[in-house]
Amino acid sequence: MVKKRVEVYGEKGRRQVIEGDFLVQQTDNGYILHEKRPDLRKVYLEITARCNLDCITCIRHSWQECPGDMDMGIFEKILADLEELPVCREVVLGGFGEPLMHPEIGEIVARLKEKGYKVRITTNGMLLQGELLEQLVEQRVDEVIVSVDSFKEKRFADIRRGELDRLLENLAELKRVKDERETIFPRLGLEFVLMQKNQEELESLSRCARELGVLSILVTHLLPYREEMVDEILYGKGEREQRLALKLWTSPVSGSATMCTMNLPSPNWGAERSCDFVSSRACTVTWQGEVSSCYALMHSNRYFIFRREKQVEAHSFGNVAERPLREIWNSPRYLKFRNRVRYFDFPSCVDCELSDNCTYPEENQDCWGNDPSCADCLWAQNIVRCP
């Protein structure tokens, strides 16, 4: 890296010389300096796009992709690339597949823990059993977040197309093994997709959580990937009352005085917008090795924003099989995109008075020339959320 010396002037005209590797972007008002830093902190790794369930809420109802597993060569390349990103200490195994389906899941977790990374796994929990369960406890995975959209047998089957009894048996076995080994790892969390058909269960979630040894619950609103799911949403454009009360319960961990929490979403579209992926300095990597900024842009898909159909095209900043992850992270296109998102330099399409006649959002663009656009992103509104 060749360092550049740049003179800058503060508000009082005070001259300062700074040194670093910069990308200079010219704007209508002057110049923006983007320092190329190896400051990626978290990677969301989609090691597979395959899944063993067929949830009615899932993105795979709106895409045409052929799912597959990440090649171990790509995984090893990512692991090597992370050595050049010294502040990256967390890897989340998730994405839009079931990570426990990867045939080398045990080896992947072992390699990550061997390198000292904090490892979190988002899963439907159906494969969390037997030797694999023992491995995850033995390897001291930091957290397992299980998607549970109902604790009622019939409703669980209707939403997730799985067997609730089997899941509860797996979670009970996880708790037993942890107690036997006298460890709190992996910590257990739940993710709950809130919709019309299950909203009554919010009141009892904390009780169920404590019985299972759960330390946290993330509640997210529904993002409809099918038109028939549009009537299930519980958020609005300002007209919804906040009826979701903060839930607390005492830690199920023996000897701990920690209070466990249910993290609740916003009920309405509002003025404040912020991207957790950008603010936490995270990126996503698909099973094919494509690097994207967030879950929303990982795969081409269709969904509905307040009954309006929207087509999103996958947006990659590079493939780790072709370029180092550090180089992709500091590429001009990715640096400029993160800066735009950081200051949220996008219009607000949902509450725009011209929205009924504007076609830009239908293809994930906006009238300010952004493509892709985050102008109607529900993640940025804290309405739809990811662990």
Short mmCIF file of C-alpha atoms in Angstrom, two decimals:
data_model
loop_
_atom_site.label_atom_id
_atom_site.label_comp_id
_atom_site.label_asym_id
_atom_site.label_seq_id
_atom_site.Cartn_x
_atom_site.Cartn_y
_atom_site.Cartn_z
CA MET A 1 0.00 0.00 0.00
CA VAL A 2 1.31 3.43 -0.98
CA LYS A 3 0.37 6.04 1.61
CA LYS A 4 -0.80 9.46 0.47
CA ARG A 5 -0.40 12.74 2.32
CA VAL A 6 -3.48 14.94 2.22
CA GLU A 7 -3.92 18.47 3.57
CA VAL A 8 -7.30 19.15 5.16
CA TYR A 9 -8.71 22.24 6.81
CA GLY A 10 -11.04 22.21 9.80
CA GLU A 11 -13.97 24.52 10.52
CA LYS A 12 -11.66 27.23 11.90
CA GLY A 13 -9.28 26.97 8.97
CA ARG A 14 -6.79 24.92 10.94
CA ARG A 15 -4.48 23.04 8.58
CA GLN A 16 -3.85 19.36 9.20
CA VAL A 17 -1.87 16.81 7.20
CA ILE A 18 -3.20 13.26 7.27
CA GLU A 19 -1.57 10.20 5.79
CA GLY A 20 -3.20 7.04 4.49
CA ASP A 21 -4.55 5.15 1.49
CA PHE A 22 -7.48 7.15 0.13
CA LEU A 23 -10.05 7.00 -2.61
CA VAL A 24 -10.92 10.54 -3.70
CA GLN A 25 -14.49 11.08 -4.87
CA GLN A 26 -15.48 14.32 -6.52
CA THR A 27 -18.96 15.70 -5.73
CA ASP A 28 -20.91 18.85 -6.65
CA ASN A 29 -19.75 20.46 -3.40
CA GLY A 30 -16.12 19.36 -3.39
CA TYR A 31 -14.35 16.11 -2.61
CA ILE A 32 -14.91 13.15 -0.31
CA LEU A 33 -11.97 11.15 1.01
CA HIS A 34 -12.66 7.47 1.59
CA GLU A 35 -9.85 5.89 3.60
CA LYS A 36 -9.19 2.30 2.61
CA ARG A 37 -9.16 0.54 5.95
CA PRO A 38 -9.13 -3.19 6.68
CA ASP A 39 -11.96 -2.57 9.16
CA LEU A 40 -14.42 -5.32 8.25
CA ARG A 41 -15.70 -6.61 11.62
CA LYS A 42 -18.27 -9.28 10.85
CA VAL A 43 -18.98 -11.72 8.01
CA TYR A 44 -22.34 -13.35 7.34
CA LEU A 45 -21.37 -16.58 5.63
CA GLU A 46 -23.97 -18.49 3.63
CA ILE A 47 -22.35 -21.92 3.51
CA THR A 48 -25.41 -23.42 1.83
CA ALA A 49 -28.58 -22.21 0.12
CA ARG A 50 -30.26 -25.60 0.57
CA CYS A 51 -32.91 -26.08 3.23
CA ASN A 52 -34.81 -28.99 4.78
CA LEU A 53 -38.01 -27.00 5.40
CA ASP A 54 -40.45 -25.09 3.19
CA CYS A 55 -41.57 -22.16 5.38
CA ILE A 56 -44.36 -19.98 4.00
CA THR A 57 -42.31 -16.90 4.89
CA CYS A 58 -39.21 -17.91 2.92
CA ILE A 59 -37.44 -16.07 0.10
CA ARG A 60 -37.14 -19.28 -1.92
CA HIS A 61 -40.81 -18.86 -2.91
CA SER A 62 -39.73 -15.90 -5.07
CA TRP A 63 -36.44 -16.94 -6.66
CA GLN A 64 -35.37 -19.18 -9.51
CA GLU A 65 -31.87 -20.00 -8.30
CA CYS A 66 -30.56 -23.53 -8.03
CA PRO A 67 -29.30 -23.85 -4.43
CA GLY A 68 -26.02 -25.49 -3.52
CA ASP A 69 -23.28 -25.81 -0.88
CA MET A 70 -20.18 -23.66 -0.52
CA ASP A 71 -17.13 -25.47 -1.85
CA MET A 72 -14.55 -26.06 0.88
CA GLY A 73 -11.95 -24.44 -1.37
CA ILE A 74 -13.94 -21.18 -1.27
CA PHE A 75 -14.36 -21.49 2.49
CA GLU A 76 -10.60 -21.96 2.97
CA LYS A 77 -9.96 -18.97 0.71
CA ILE A 78 -12.27 -16.83 2.88
CA LEU A 79 -10.53 -18.08 6.02
CA ALA A 80 -7.16 -17.09 4.55
CA ASP A 81 -8.51 -13.69 3.45
CA LEU A 82 -9.76 -12.96 6.97
CA GLU A 83 -6.15 -13.05 8.17
CA GLU A 84 -5.70 -9.74 6.29
CA LEU A 85 -8.67 -8.19 8.13
CA PRO A 86 -7.37 -7.93 11.71
CA VAL A 87 -10.48 -6.49 13.39
CA CYS A 88 -12.85 -9.10 11.98
CA ARG A 89 -13.61 -11.40 14.91
CA GLU A 90 -17.14 -12.69 14.22
CA VAL A 91 -18.58 -15.05 11.61
CA VAL A 92 -22.31 -15.73 11.37
CA LEU A 93 -23.25 -18.95 9.58
CA GLY A 94 -26.62 -18.16 8.06
CA GLY A 95 -27.97 -16.61 4.88
CA PHE A 96 -30.96 -18.14 3.11
CA GLY A 97 -30.15 -21.80 3.66
CA GLU A 98 -29.92 -24.17 6.60
CA PRO A 99 -26.22 -24.16 7.60
CA LEU A 100 -26.46 -27.49 9.44
CA MET A 101 -27.16 -29.16 6.07
CA HIS A 102 -23.64 -28.48 4.80
CA PRO A 103 -21.84 -31.85 4.72
CA GLU A 104 -18.72 -30.28 6.30
CA ILE A 105 -20.46 -28.15 8.94
CA GLY A 106 -18.40 -29.73 11.74
CA GLU A 107 -15.11 -28.99 9.96
CA ILE A 108 -16.21 -25.41 9.11
CA VAL A 109 -17.05 -24.63 12.74
CA ALA A 110 -13.85 -26.30 13.97
CA ARG A 111 -11.68 -24.26 11.57
CA LEU A 112 -13.35 -20.98 12.57
CA LYS A 113 -13.00 -21.67 16.30
CA GLU A 114 -9.40 -22.79 15.76
CA LYS A 115 -8.71 -19.30 14.36
CA GLY A 116 -10.37 -17.67 17.36
CA TYR A 117 -13.52 -16.31 15.73
CA LYS A 118 -16.79 -15.78 17.53
CA VAL A 119 -19.20 -18.14 15.73
CA ARG A 120 -22.95 -17.70 15.63
CA ILE A 121 -25.30 -20.06 13.75
CA THR A 122 -28.84 -19.26 12.59
CA THR A 123 -30.81 -22.45 12.10
CA ASN A 124 -34.28 -23.98 12.02
CA GLY A 125 -33.03 -26.43 14.64
CA MET A 126 -34.36 -29.58 13.00
CA LEU A 127 -30.86 -31.06 12.56
CA LEU A 128 -29.61 -29.96 15.95
CA GLN A 129 -29.24 -33.47 17.35
CA GLY A 130 -26.93 -36.41 17.91
CA GLU A 131 -23.26 -36.17 17.06
CA LEU A 132 -23.60 -32.74 15.46
CA LEU A 133 -25.17 -31.29 18.61
CA GLU A 134 -22.34 -32.77 20.67
CA GLN A 135 -19.77 -31.25 18.30
CA LEU A 136 -21.26 -27.74 18.55
CA VAL A 137 -21.14 -27.90 22.34
CA GLU A 138 -17.63 -29.39 22.33
CA GLN A 139 -16.38 -26.70 19.94
CA ARG A 140 -17.93 -23.98 22.13
CA VAL A 141 -19.95 -22.30 19.40
CA ASP A 142 -20.81 -18.90 20.84
CA GLU A 143 -24.50 -18.76 19.95
CA VAL A 144 -27.18 -20.73 18.15
CA ILE A 145 -30.26 -18.74 17.05
CA VAL A 146 -33.25 -20.95 16.25
CA SER A 147 -36.17 -19.77 14.12
CA VAL A 148 -39.45 -20.57 15.88
CA ASP A 149 -42.57 -18.82 14.61
CA SER A 150 -45.02 -20.66 16.85
CA PHE A 151 -45.14 -22.88 19.91
CA LYS A 152 -48.48 -24.35 18.85
CA GLU A 153 -48.13 -27.63 17.00
CA LYS A 154 -50.60 -27.06 14.17
CA ARG A 155 -49.60 -23.45 13.61
CA PHE A 156 -45.90 -24.36 13.61
CA ALA A 157 -46.61 -27.00 10.95
CA ASP A 158 -48.64 -24.50 8.89
CA ILE A 159 -45.90 -21.84 8.95
CA ARG A 160 -42.69 -23.84 8.93
CA ARG A 161 -43.80 -27.17 7.43
CA GLY A 162 -41.99 -29.00 10.23
CA GLU A 163 -42.66 -30.88 13.45
CA LEU A 164 -42.67 -28.81 16.63
CA ASP A 165 -42.20 -31.85 18.88
CA ARG A 166 -38.97 -32.74 17.10
CA LEU A 167 -37.61 -29.22 17.50
CA LEU A 168 -38.48 -29.08 21.20
CA GLU A 169 -36.79 -32.43 21.74
CA ASN A 170 -33.64 -31.10 20.07
CA LEU A 171 -33.61 -27.95 22.21
CA ALA A 172 -34.20 -29.97 25.38
CA GLU A 173 -31.29 -32.23 24.42
CA LEU A 174 -29.09 -29.18 23.80
CA LYS A 175 -29.92 -27.91 27.29
CA ARG A 176 -29.20 -31.35 28.81
CA VAL A 177 -25.81 -31.67 27.11
CA LYS A 178 -24.81 -28.14 28.15
CA ASP A 179 -25.83 -28.82 31.74
CA GLU A 180 -23.92 -32.09 31.69
CA ARG A 181 -20.78 -30.34 30.40
CA GLU A 182 -21.33 -27.40 32.78
CA THR A 183 -21.16 -24.83 29.98
CA ILE A 184 -23.40 -22.02 28.75
CA PHE A 185 -22.13 -22.47 25.17
CA PRO A 186 -23.63 -22.31 22.71
CA ARG A 187 -25.92 -19.64 24.10
CA LEU A 188 -29.43 -20.19 22.79
CA GLY A 189 -31.47 -17.45 21.10
CA LEU A 190 -34.76 -17.48 19.21
CA GLU A 191 -35.94 -15.60 16.14
CA PHE A 192 -39.69 -15.06 15.78
CA VAL A 193 -41.33 -13.75 12.58
CA LEU A 194 -44.35 -11.74 13.73
CA MET A 195 -47.54 -11.84 11.64
CA GLN A 196 -51.31 -11.86 11.98
CA LYS A 197 -51.54 -15.61 12.49
CA ASN A 198 -49.12 -15.79 15.44
CA GLN A 199 -49.23 -12.37 17.15
CA GLU A 200 -51.19 -13.75 20.13
CA GLU A 201 -48.17 -15.86 21.08
CA LEU A 202 -45.96 -12.86 21.91
CA GLU A 203 -47.37 -12.79 25.43
CA SER A 204 -46.21 -16.34 26.17
CA LEU A 205 -42.86 -16.26 24.34
CA SER A 206 -40.81 -15.30 27.39
CA ARG A 207 -42.23 -18.19 29.42
CA CYS A 208 -41.43 -20.69 26.66
CA ALA A 209 -37.97 -19.16 26.32
CA ARG A 210 -37.07 -19.61 29.97
CA GLU A 211 -38.21 -23.23 29.96
CA LEU A 212 -35.92 -23.95 27.01
CA GLY A 213 -32.91 -22.11 28.39
CA VAL A 214 -33.19 -19.24 25.89
CA LEU A 215 -31.24 -16.05 26.67
CA SER A 216 -32.66 -13.73 23.99
CA ILE A 217 -35.45 -13.43 21.45
CA LEU A 218 -35.29 -11.35 18.28
CA VAL A 219 -38.74 -10.49 16.94
CA THR A 220 -38.95 -9.37 13.32
CA HIS A 221 -41.89 -8.39 11.17
CA LEU A 222 -42.82 -10.38 8.10
CA LEU A 223 -41.40 -9.51 4.67
CA PRO A 224 -43.93 -10.99 2.21
CA TYR A 225 -42.31 -12.86 -0.67
CA ARG A 226 -45.71 -13.97 -1.96
CA GLU A 227 -48.78 -11.84 -2.63
CA GLU A 228 -51.00 -14.07 -0.47
CA MET A 229 -48.84 -13.20 2.55
CA VAL A 230 -49.36 -9.43 2.24
CA ASP A 231 -52.40 -9.43 4.54
CA GLU A 232 -50.30 -10.99 7.31
CA ILE A 233 -48.17 -7.86 7.97
CA LEU A 234 -48.59 -5.97 11.25
CA TYR A 235 -46.68 -2.77 10.47
CA GLY A 236 -47.88 0.46 8.87
CA LYS A 237 -46.91 3.90 7.56
CA GLY A 238 -47.53 5.67 10.86
CA GLU A 239 -51.01 4.51 11.75
CA ARG A 240 -50.01 1.49 13.84
CA GLU A 241 -49.98 1.78 17.61
CA GLN A 242 -47.03 0.36 19.50
CA ARG A 243 -48.65 -2.47 21.41
CA LEU A 244 -45.53 -4.54 21.86
CA ALA A 245 -44.28 -4.27 25.42
CA LEU A 246 -40.69 -5.06 26.35
CA LYS A 247 -40.45 -8.55 27.84
CA LEU A 248 -37.85 -9.53 30.41
CA TRP A 249 -37.13 -12.80 32.17
CA THR A 250 -34.42 -13.94 34.54
CA SER A 251 -31.52 -15.89 33.11
CA PRO A 252 -31.96 -19.67 33.09
CA VAL A 253 -28.20 -19.99 33.69
CA SER A 254 -27.52 -21.12 37.24
CA GLY A 255 -25.85 -18.44 39.36
CA SER A 256 -26.40 -15.68 36.78
CA ALA A 257 -28.24 -12.46 37.63
CA THR A 258 -28.56 -11.45 33.97
CA MET A 259 -31.96 -10.36 32.66
CA CYS A 260 -32.90 -11.85 29.30
CA THR A 261 -34.73 -9.75 26.74
CA MET A 262 -37.11 -9.88 23.81
CA ASN A 263 -35.86 -7.46 21.13
CA LEU A 264 -38.88 -5.95 19.38
CA PRO A 265 -39.27 -4.36 15.92
CA SER A 266 -40.66 -0.98 15.00
CA PRO A 267 -44.42 -0.96 14.20
CA ASN A 268 -44.22 1.82 11.60
CA TRP A 269 -42.31 3.33 8.73
CA GLY A 270 -40.59 6.46 10.08
CA ALA A 271 -38.14 9.23 9.32
CA GLU A 272 -35.07 7.69 10.95
CA ARG A 273 -33.17 5.18 8.83
CA SER A 274 -30.00 3.27 9.59
CA CYS A 275 -28.36 0.15 8.19
CA ASP A 276 -27.12 -2.33 10.80
CA PHE A 277 -24.95 -4.09 8.23
CA VAL A 278 -23.04 -0.90 7.41
CA SER A 279 -22.89 0.47 10.95
CA SER A 280 -21.54 -2.83 12.29
CA ARG A 281 -19.05 -3.02 9.37
CA ALA A 282 -20.39 -6.32 8.13
CA CYS A 283 -20.64 -7.99 4.75
CA THR A 284 -22.36 -11.10 3.42
CA VAL A 285 -20.87 -13.87 1.29
CA THR A 286 -23.10 -16.24 -0.69
CA TRP A 287 -22.41 -19.94 -1.08
CA GLN A 288 -20.90 -19.15 -4.52
CA GLY A 289 -18.47 -16.62 -2.98
CA GLU A 290 -20.23 -13.42 -4.06
CA VAL A 291 -19.72 -10.54 -1.60
CA SER A 292 -22.71 -8.32 -0.94
CA SER A 293 -23.52 -5.54 1.51
CA CYS A 294 -26.52 -7.19 3.19
CA TYR A 295 -29.04 -10.01 3.13
CA ALA A 296 -31.46 -7.98 0.99
CA LEU A 297 -29.02 -7.87 -1.97
CA MET A 298 -27.54 -11.39 -1.75
CA HIS A 299 -29.96 -13.04 -4.18
CA SER A 300 -32.36 -11.91 -6.89
CA ASN A 301 -35.89 -12.10 -5.53
CA ARG A 302 -39.33 -10.55 -5.48
CA TYR A 303 -41.17 -9.24 -2.44
CA PHE A 304 -43.91 -6.79 -1.48
CA ILE A 305 -43.50 -3.44 0.30
CA PHE A 306 -46.90 -2.25 1.57
CA ARG A 307 -48.67 -4.27 -1.16
CA ARG A 308 -46.38 -2.98 -3.90
CA GLU A 309 -44.44 -5.62 -5.81
CA LYS A 310 -40.69 -5.12 -5.97
CA GLN A 311 -38.05 -6.99 -7.98
CA VAL A 312 -34.55 -7.00 -6.49
CA GLU A 313 -31.50 -8.11 -8.44
CA ALA A 314 -28.55 -9.66 -6.65
CA HIS A 315 -25.77 -7.10 -6.21
CA SER A 316 -22.21 -8.35 -5.82
CA PHE A 317 -19.09 -6.28 -5.21
CA GLY A 318 -16.82 -9.15 -6.21
CA ASN A 319 -16.19 -12.85 -5.78
CA VAL A 320 -13.72 -14.15 -3.19
CA ALA A 321 -12.60 -16.86 -5.60
CA GLU A 322 -11.29 -14.12 -7.90
CA ARG A 323 -10.16 -11.34 -5.55
CA PRO A 324 -9.10 -11.07 -1.89
CA LEU A 325 -11.90 -10.10 0.51
CA ARG A 326 -9.89 -7.10 1.73
CA GLU A 327 -9.56 -5.82 -1.85
CA ILE A 328 -13.32 -6.21 -2.42
CA TRP A 329 -14.09 -4.46 0.88
CA ASN A 330 -11.95 -1.47 -0.12
CA SER A 331 -12.96 -1.36 -3.78
CA PRO A 332 -14.16 2.05 -5.02
CA ARG A 333 -17.68 0.78 -5.71
CA TYR A 334 -18.11 -0.76 -2.26
CA LEU A 335 -16.54 2.21 -0.42
CA LYS A 336 -18.84 4.68 -2.17
CA PHE A 337 -21.89 2.50 -1.57
CA ARG A 338 -21.20 2.17 2.17
CA ASN A 339 -20.68 5.91 2.46
CA ARG A 340 -24.02 6.56 0.73
CA VAL A 341 -25.78 4.13 3.05
CA ARG A 342 -24.01 5.49 6.15
CA TYR A 343 -25.48 8.94 5.49
CA PHE A 344 -28.59 7.38 3.97
CA ASP A 345 -28.40 9.44 0.83
CA PHE A 346 -31.63 8.01 -0.61
CA PRO A 347 -35.15 9.37 -0.98
CA SER A 348 -37.95 7.96 1.18
CA CYS A 349 -40.10 6.14 -1.35
CA VAL A 350 -42.76 4.70 0.96
CA ASP A 351 -44.14 8.07 2.13
CA CYS A 352 -43.42 10.03 -1.06
CA GLU A 353 -46.52 11.79 -2.47
CA LEU A 354 -45.59 10.55 -5.95
CA SER A 355 -45.21 6.90 -4.92
CA ASP A 356 -48.51 5.78 -6.49
CA ASN A 357 -47.27 6.72 -9.97
CA CYS A 358 -43.54 6.13 -9.64
CA THR A 359 -42.08 2.93 -11.08
CA TYR A 360 -38.48 3.27 -9.86
CA PRO A 361 -38.96 1.20 -6.65
CA GLU A 362 -40.40 -1.72 -8.64
CA GLU A 363 -36.87 -2.50 -9.86
CA ASN A 364 -35.03 -1.35 -6.72
CA GLN A 365 -33.98 2.01 -8.17
CA ASP A 366 -34.84 5.59 -7.17
CA CYS A 367 -35.28 9.05 -8.69
CA TRP A 368 -31.89 10.18 -7.36
CA GLY A 369 -30.15 7.78 -9.72
CA ASN A 370 -29.29 5.07 -7.19
CA ASP A 371 -29.17 1.48 -8.43
CA PRO A 372 -29.46 -0.47 -6.22
CA SER A 373 -31.46 1.76 -3.92
CA CYS A 374 -32.16 1.46 -0.19
CA ALA A 375 -34.96 4.01 -0.39
CA ASP A 376 -37.70 1.67 0.87
CA CYS A 377 -35.59 -0.78 2.86
CA LEU A 378 -37.53 -2.28 5.78
CA TRP A 379 -34.29 -3.44 7.42
CA ALA A 380 -33.19 0.20 7.70
CA GLN A 381 -36.48 0.97 9.45
CA ASN A 382 -35.96 -1.74 12.09
CA ILE A 383 -39.14 -3.37 10.82
CA VAL A 384 -37.48 -6.44 9.27
CA ARG A 385 -34.39 -7.64 11.14
CA CYS A 386 -31.63 -10.26 11.09
CA PRO A 387 -29.79 -11.91 13.98
#
